[in-house]
mmCIF file of C-alpha atoms in Angstrom:
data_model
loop_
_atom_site.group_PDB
_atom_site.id
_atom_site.type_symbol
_atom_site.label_atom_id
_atom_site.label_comp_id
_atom_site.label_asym_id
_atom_site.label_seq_id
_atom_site.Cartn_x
_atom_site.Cartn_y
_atom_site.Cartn_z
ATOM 1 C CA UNK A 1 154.596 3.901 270.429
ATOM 2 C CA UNK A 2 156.010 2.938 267.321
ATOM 3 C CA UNK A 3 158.919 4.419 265.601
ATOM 4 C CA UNK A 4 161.292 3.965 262.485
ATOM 5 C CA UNK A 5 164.754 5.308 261.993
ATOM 6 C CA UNK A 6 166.794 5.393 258.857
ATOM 7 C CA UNK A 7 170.111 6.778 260.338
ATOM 8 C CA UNK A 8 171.297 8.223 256.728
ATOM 9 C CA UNK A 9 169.752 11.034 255.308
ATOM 10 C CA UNK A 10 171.630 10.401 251.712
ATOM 11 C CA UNK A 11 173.526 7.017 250.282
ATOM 12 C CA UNK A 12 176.210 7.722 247.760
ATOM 13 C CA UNK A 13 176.956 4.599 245.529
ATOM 14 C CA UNK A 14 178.524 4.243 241.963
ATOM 15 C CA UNK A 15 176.198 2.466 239.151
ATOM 16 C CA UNK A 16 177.263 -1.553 239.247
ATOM 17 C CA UNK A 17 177.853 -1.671 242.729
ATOM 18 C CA UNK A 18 175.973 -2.751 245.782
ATOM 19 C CA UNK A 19 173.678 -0.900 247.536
ATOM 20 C CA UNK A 20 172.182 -0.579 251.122
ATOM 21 C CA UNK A 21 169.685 1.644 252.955
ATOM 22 C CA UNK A 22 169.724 0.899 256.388
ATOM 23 C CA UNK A 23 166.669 0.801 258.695
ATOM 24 C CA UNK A 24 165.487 -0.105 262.379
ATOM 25 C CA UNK A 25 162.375 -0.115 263.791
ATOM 26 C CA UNK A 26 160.577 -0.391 267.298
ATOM 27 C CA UNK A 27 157.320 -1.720 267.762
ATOM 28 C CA UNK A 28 155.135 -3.665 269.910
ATOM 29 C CA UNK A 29 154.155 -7.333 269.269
ATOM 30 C CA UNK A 30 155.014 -9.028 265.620
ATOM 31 C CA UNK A 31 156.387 -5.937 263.245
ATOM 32 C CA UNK A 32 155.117 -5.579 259.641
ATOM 33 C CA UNK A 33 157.292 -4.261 257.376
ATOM 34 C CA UNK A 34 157.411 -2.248 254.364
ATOM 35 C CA UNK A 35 159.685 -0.527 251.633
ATOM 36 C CA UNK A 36 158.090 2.438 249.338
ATOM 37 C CA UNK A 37 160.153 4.883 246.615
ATOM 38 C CA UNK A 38 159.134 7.876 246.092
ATOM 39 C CA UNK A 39 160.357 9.359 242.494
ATOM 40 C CA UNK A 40 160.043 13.258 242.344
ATOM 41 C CA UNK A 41 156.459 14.656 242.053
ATOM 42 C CA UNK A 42 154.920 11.334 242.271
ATOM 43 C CA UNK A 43 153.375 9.239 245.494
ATOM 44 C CA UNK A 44 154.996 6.444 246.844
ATOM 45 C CA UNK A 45 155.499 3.268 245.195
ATOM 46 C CA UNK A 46 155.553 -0.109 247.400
ATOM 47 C CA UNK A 47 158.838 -2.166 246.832
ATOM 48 C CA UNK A 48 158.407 -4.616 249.296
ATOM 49 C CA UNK A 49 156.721 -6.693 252.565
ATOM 50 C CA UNK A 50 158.039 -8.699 255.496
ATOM 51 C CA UNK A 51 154.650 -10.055 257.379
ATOM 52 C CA UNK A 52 156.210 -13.600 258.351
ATOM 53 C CA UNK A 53 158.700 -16.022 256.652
ATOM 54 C CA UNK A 54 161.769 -16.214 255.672
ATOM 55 C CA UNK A 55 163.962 -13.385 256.753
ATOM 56 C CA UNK A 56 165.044 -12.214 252.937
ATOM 57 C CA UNK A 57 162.650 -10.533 251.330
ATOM 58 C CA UNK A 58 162.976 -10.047 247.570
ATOM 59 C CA UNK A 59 160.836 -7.220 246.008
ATOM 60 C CA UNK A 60 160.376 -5.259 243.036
ATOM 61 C CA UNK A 61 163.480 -3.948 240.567
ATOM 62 C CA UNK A 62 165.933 -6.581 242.287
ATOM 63 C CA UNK A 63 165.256 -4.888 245.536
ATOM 64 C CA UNK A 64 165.585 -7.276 248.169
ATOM 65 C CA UNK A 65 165.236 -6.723 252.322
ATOM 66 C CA UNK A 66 166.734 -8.985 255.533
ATOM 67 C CA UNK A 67 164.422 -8.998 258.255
ATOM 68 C CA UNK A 68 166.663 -9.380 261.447
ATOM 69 C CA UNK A 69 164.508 -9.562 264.780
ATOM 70 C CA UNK A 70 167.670 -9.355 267.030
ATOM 71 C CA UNK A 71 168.903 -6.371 265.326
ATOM 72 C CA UNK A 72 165.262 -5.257 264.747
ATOM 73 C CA UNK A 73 166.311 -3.683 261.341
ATOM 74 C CA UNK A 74 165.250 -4.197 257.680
ATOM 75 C CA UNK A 75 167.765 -2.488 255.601
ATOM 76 C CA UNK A 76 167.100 -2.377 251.882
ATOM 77 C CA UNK A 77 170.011 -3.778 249.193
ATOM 78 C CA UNK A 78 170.459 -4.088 245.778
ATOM 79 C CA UNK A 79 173.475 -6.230 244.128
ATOM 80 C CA UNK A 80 174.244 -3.942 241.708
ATOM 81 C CA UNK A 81 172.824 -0.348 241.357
ATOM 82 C CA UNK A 82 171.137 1.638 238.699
ATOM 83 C CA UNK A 83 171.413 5.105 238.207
ATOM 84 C CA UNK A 84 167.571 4.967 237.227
ATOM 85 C CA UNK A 85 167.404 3.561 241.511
ATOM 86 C CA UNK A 86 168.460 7.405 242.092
ATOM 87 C CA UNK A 87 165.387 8.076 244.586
ATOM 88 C CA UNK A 88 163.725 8.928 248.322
ATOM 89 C CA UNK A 89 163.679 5.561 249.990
ATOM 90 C CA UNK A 90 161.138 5.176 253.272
ATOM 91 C CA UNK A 91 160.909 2.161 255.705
ATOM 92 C CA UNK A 92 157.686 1.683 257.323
ATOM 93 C CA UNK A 93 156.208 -0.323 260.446
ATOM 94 C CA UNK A 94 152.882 -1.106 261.645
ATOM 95 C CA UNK A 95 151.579 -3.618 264.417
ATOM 96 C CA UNK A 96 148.401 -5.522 264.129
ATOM 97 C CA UNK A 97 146.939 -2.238 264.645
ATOM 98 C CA UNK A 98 145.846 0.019 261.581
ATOM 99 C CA UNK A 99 148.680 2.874 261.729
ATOM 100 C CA UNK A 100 151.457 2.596 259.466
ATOM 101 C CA UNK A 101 154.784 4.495 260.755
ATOM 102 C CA UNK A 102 157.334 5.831 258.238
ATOM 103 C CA UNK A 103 160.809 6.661 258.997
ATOM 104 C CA UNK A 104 162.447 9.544 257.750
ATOM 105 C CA UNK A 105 163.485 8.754 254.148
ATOM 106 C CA UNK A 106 166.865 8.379 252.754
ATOM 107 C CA UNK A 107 167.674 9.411 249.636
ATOM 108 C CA UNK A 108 169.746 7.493 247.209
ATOM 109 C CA UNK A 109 172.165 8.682 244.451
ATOM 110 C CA UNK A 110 173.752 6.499 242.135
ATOM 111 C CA UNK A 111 176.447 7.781 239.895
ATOM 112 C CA UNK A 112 177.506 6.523 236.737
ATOM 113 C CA UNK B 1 142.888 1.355 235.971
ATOM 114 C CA UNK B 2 143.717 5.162 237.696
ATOM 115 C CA UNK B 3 144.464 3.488 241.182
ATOM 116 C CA UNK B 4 144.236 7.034 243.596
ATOM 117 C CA UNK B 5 143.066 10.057 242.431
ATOM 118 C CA UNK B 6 143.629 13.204 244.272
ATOM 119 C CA UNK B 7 142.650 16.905 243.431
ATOM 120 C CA UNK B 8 143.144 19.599 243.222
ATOM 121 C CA UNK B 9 147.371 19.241 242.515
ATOM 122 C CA UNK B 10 148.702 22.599 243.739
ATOM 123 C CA UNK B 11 146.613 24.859 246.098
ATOM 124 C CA UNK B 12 147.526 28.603 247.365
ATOM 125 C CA UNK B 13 145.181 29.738 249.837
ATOM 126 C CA UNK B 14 145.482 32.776 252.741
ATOM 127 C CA UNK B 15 145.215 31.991 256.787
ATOM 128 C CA UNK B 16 142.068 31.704 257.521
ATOM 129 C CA UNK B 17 141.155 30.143 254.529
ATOM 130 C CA UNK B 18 138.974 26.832 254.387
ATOM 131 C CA UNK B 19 139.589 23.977 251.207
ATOM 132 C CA UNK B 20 138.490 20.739 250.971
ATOM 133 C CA UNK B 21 140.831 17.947 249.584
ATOM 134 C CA UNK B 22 139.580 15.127 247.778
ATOM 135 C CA UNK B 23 140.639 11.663 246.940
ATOM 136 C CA UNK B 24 138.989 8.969 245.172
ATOM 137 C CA UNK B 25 140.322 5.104 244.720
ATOM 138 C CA UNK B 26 138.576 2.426 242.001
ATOM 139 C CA UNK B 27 140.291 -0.335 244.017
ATOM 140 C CA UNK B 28 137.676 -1.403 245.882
ATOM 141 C CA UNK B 29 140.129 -0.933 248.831
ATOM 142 C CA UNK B 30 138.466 -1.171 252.556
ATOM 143 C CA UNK B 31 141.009 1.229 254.505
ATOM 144 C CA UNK B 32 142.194 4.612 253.234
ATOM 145 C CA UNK B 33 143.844 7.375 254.773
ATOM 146 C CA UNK B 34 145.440 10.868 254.542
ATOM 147 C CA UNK B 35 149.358 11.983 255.335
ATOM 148 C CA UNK B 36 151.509 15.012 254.878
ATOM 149 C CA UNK B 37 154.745 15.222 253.841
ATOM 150 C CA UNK B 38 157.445 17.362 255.089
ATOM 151 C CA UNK B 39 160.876 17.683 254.622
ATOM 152 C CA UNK B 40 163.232 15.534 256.580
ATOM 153 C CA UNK B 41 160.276 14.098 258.834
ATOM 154 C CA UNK B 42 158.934 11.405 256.722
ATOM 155 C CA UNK B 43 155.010 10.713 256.205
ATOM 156 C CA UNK B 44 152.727 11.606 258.973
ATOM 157 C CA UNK B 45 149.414 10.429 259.243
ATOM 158 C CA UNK B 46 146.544 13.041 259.699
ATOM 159 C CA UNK B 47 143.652 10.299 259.703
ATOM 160 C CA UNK B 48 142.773 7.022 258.773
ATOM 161 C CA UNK B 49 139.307 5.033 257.842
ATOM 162 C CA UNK B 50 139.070 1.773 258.157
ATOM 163 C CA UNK B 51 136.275 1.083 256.252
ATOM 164 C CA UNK B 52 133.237 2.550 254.705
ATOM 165 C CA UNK B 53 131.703 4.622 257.660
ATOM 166 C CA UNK B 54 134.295 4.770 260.144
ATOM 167 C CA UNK B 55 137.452 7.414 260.971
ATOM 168 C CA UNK B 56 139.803 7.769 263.190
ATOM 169 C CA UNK B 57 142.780 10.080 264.327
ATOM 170 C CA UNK B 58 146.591 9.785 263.437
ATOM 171 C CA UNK B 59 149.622 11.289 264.431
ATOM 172 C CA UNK B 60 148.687 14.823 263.644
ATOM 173 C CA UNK B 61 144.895 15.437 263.649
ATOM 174 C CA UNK B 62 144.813 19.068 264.664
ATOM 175 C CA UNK B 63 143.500 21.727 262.503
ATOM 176 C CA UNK B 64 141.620 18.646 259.945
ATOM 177 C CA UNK B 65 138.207 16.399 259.309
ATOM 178 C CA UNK B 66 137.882 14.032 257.009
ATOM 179 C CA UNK B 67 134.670 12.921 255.635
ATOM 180 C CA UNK B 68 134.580 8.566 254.407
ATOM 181 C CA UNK B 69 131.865 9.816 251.297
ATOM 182 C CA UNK B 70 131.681 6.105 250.789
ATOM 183 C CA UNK B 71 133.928 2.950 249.767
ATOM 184 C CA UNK B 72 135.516 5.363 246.983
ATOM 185 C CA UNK B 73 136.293 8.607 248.564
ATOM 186 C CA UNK B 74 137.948 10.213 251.403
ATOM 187 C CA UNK B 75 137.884 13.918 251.640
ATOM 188 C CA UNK B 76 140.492 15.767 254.016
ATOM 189 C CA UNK B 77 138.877 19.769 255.201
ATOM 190 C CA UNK B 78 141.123 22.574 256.403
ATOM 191 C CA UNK B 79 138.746 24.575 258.281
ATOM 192 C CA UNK B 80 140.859 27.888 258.667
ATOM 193 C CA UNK B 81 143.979 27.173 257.333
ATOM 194 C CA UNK B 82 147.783 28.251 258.730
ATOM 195 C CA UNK B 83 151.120 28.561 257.774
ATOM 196 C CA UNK B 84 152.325 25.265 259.888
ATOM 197 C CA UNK B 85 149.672 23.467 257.331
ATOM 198 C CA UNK B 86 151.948 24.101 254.164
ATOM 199 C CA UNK B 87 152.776 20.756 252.772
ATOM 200 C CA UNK B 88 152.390 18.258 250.679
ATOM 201 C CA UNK B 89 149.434 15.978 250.798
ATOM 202 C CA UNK B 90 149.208 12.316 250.316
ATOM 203 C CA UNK B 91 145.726 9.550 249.988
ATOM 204 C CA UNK B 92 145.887 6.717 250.359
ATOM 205 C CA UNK B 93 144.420 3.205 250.045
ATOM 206 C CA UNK B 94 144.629 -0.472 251.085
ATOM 207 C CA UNK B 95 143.198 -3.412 250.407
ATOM 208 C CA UNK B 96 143.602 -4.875 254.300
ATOM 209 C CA UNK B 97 145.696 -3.753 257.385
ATOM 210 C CA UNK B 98 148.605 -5.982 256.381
ATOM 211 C CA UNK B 99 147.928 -4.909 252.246
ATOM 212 C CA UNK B 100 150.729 -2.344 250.797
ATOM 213 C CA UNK B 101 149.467 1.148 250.301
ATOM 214 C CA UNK B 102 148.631 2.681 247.130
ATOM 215 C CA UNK B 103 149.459 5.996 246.825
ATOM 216 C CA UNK B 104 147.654 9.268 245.032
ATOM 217 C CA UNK B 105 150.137 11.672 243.206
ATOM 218 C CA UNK B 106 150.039 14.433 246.064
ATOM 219 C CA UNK B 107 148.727 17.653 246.732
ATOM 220 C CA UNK B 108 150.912 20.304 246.576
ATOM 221 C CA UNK B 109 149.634 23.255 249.298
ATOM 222 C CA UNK B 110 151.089 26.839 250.422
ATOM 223 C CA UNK B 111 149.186 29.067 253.067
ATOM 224 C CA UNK B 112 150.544 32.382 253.062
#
């Protein structure tokens, strides 16, 4: 089966500096991977893919993911944060199959 | 261009109690599909269609049917509803297994 963790419920980060959300992933076979924010009351809102390719993956808002097969993770940064990136992050994996797993969510808080 | 339309957006209803959910997509997408939302555990996926005349289970089937109307819609039933079913309530729709979801704004249901 496949499953997704994202080991931090909540990120703390200033506005102007760096982010990361972390997130690993176990699946069968070649992984496809995703980023979605969800902003209060609304759905969720693709950021980014990782199908095949190179291993950084730049997305929307300056959102940008490394793919590391070794590590099997895909953690989600950001050079410099926004307060207006204040959100619940997921990290997603599917297989060839149809099912798309989510992990938990992490929410991020930037402060100004 | 309305992308995923879901209604109704809040529901009350009593155990026992039967509703229909229904979503509609002007994408033209193939695959759509139905999650719930709770806190702290992510998206988890109730059922899935493929494409126009096909369905098939997710994670957490039990207690739901869904109905593929046609290429548009996807309707999710609670036959008798219960507590554990209080949630929120996410369609969805892609163009291909490997496309990025789009998502509808959520249904927002309480069984009492």
């Amino acid at each position: 089966a496949q499953s997704v963790a994202q080991p931090e419920d909540q990120v703390n980060v200033a506005e102007g500096n760096p982010l990361t959300v972390k997130c690993t992933y176990s699946v069968s076979g070649n992984p496809y991977l995703f980023w979605y924010v969800q902003y209060p009351n609304r759905g969720l809102q693709f950021l980014l893919k990782y199908i095949t390719g190179d291993n950084l993956v730049k997305g929307s808002y300056g959102f940008e993911a490394e793919f590391n097969k070794s590590q099997t993770s895909f953690h989600l940064k950001k050079p410099s944060a926004l307060v207006s990136d204040s959100a619940l992050y997921f990290c997603a994996v599917k297989n060839a199959g149809n099912m798309l797993t989510f992990g938990g969510g992490t929410r991020l808080m930037v402060k100004p | 261009n309305a992308g995923v339309t879901q209604t109704p957006k809040f529901q009350v209803l009593k155990t026992g109690q039967s509703m229909t959910l229904q979503c509609a997509q002007d994408m033209n997408h193939n695959s759509m599909y139905w999650y719930r939302q709770d806190p702290g555990m992510g998206l988890r996926l109730i059922y899935y269609s493929a494409s126009e005349g096909t369905t098939d289970k997710g994670e957490v089937p039990n207690g739901y049917n869904v109905s593929r109307l046609n290429k548009r819609e996807f309707s999710l039933r609670l036959e008798s509803a219960a507590p554990s079913q209080t949630s929120v309530y996410f369609c969805a729709s892609s163009a291909n297994g490997v496309s990025p979801l789009h998502f509808g704004n959520g249904t927002r249901l309480t069984v009492t």
